[in-house]
Amino acid sequence: GLFVNETSSDYKGFFGMAQSSTISNLGVTNVDIIGASRVGGLVGYIYESGSVTNCFSTGIVTAVEGYVGGLVGYNGGNISSN
């Protein structure tokens, strides 16, 4: 699994940010991720037409300030079939 413990940093996940990109058919298991804000198991922050399709994550995801999700911490793009 993936382990990240950076409580003073934003944009934490397997990918920190996904800008104008496509992430598809990917899974991450047994993550343990702690960050400040915009923290996700797969992606911390999706924006500018970024997309996640047919992906999953398992484990523990924690944000000490806000914007947290098991798959994506903050979505400004598109998530489908997950």
CSV table of C-alpha atoms in Angstrom, one decimal:
chain,number,residue,atom,x,y,z
A,1,GLY,CA,0.0,0.0,0.0
A,2,LEU,CA,0.8,3.7,-0.2
A,3,PHE,CA,1.7,5.5,3.0
A,4,VAL,CA,1.8,9.4,3.2
A,5,ASN,CA,1.9,11.4,6.4
A,6,GLU,CA,2.2,15.1,5.6
A,7,THR,CA,-0.3,17.0,7.7
A,8,SER,CA,0.9,20.4,6.6
A,9,SER,CA,0.7,19.7,2.9
A,10,ASP,CA,-2.2,19.8,0.4
A,11,TYR,CA,-2.9,17.7,-2.7
A,12,LYS,CA,-2.0,14.3,-1.4
A,13,GLY,CA,-2.9,10.9,-3.0
A,14,PHE,CA,-1.4,8.4,-5.4
A,15,PHE,CA,-1.5,11.4,-7.7
A,16,GLY,CA,-1.4,14.8,-6.0
A,17,MET,CA,-3.2,16.7,-8.9
A,18,ALA,CA,-4.7,15.7,-12.2
A,19,GLN,CA,-5.0,18.7,-14.6
A,20,SER,CA,-6.5,18.2,-18.0
A,21,SER,CA,-5.7,14.5,-17.8
A,22,THR,CA,-7.4,11.1,-17.8
A,23,ILE,CA,-6.8,8.4,-15.2
A,24,SER,CA,-8.5,5.1,-16.1
A,25,ASN,CA,-8.6,1.5,-15.1
A,26,LEU,CA,-6.4,1.9,-12.1
A,27,GLY,CA,-6.8,0.7,-8.5
A,28,VAL,CA,-4.8,1.4,-5.4
A,29,THR,CA,-5.2,-0.8,-2.3
A,30,ASN,CA,-4.4,-0.5,1.4
A,31,VAL,CA,-3.6,3.2,1.3
A,32,ASP,CA,-2.9,5.2,4.5
A,33,ILE,CA,-2.8,8.9,3.5
A,34,ILE,CA,-2.9,11.9,5.8
A,35,GLY,CA,-2.7,15.5,4.5
A,36,ALA,CA,-3.9,19.0,5.1
A,37,SER,CA,-6.5,19.5,2.4
A,38,ARG,CA,-7.5,18.0,-0.9
A,39,VAL,CA,-6.6,14.5,0.1
A,40,GLY,CA,-7.8,11.4,-1.8
A,41,GLY,CA,-6.8,7.7,-2.1
A,42,LEU,CA,-6.2,8.1,-5.8
A,43,VAL,CA,-6.1,11.8,-6.5
A,44,GLY,CA,-5.9,14.8,-4.2
A,45,TYR,CA,-7.3,17.3,-6.7
A,46,ILE,CA,-8.9,17.0,-10.2
A,47,TYR,CA,-9.3,20.2,-12.2
A,48,GLU,CA,-9.5,21.7,-15.7
A,49,SER,CA,-11.2,18.8,-17.5
A,50,GLY,CA,-9.3,16.1,-15.5
A,51,SER,CA,-11.2,12.8,-15.3
A,52,VAL,CA,-11.2,9.5,-13.4
A,53,THR,CA,-12.9,6.5,-15.0
A,54,ASN,CA,-13.2,2.9,-13.8
A,55,CYS,CA,-10.9,3.3,-10.8
A,56,PHE,CA,-10.9,2.4,-7.1
A,57,SER,CA,-9.0,2.8,-3.9
A,58,THR,CA,-9.2,1.1,-0.5
A,59,GLY,CA,-7.7,2.0,2.8
A,60,ILE,CA,-7.7,5.1,5.1
A,61,VAL,CA,-7.7,8.7,3.9
A,62,THR,CA,-7.6,11.7,6.3
A,63,ALA,CA,-7.5,15.4,5.9
A,64,VAL,CA,-6.8,17.6,8.9
A,65,GLU,CA,-8.3,20.8,7.4
A,66,GLY,CA,-10.8,19.7,4.8
A,67,TYR,CA,-11.7,18.3,1.3
A,68,VAL,CA,-11.2,14.6,1.7
A,69,GLY,CA,-12.5,11.6,-0.2
A,70,GLY,CA,-11.8,7.9,-0.5
A,71,LEU,CA,-11.1,8.2,-4.2
A,72,VAL,CA,-10.7,11.9,-4.9
A,73,GLY,CA,-10.2,14.7,-2.3
A,74,TYR,CA,-11.6,17.6,-4.4
A,75,ASN,CA,-13.3,17.2,-7.8
A,76,GLY,CA,-13.3,20.0,-10.3
A,77,GLY,CA,-13.4,17.6,-13.2
A,78,ASN,CA,-15.3,14.4,-14.0
A,79,ILE,CA,-15.6,11.0,-12.2
A,80,SER,CA,-17.4,8.1,-13.8
A,81,SER,CA,-17.9,4.3,-13.5
A,82,ASN,CA,-16.0,4.0,-10.2
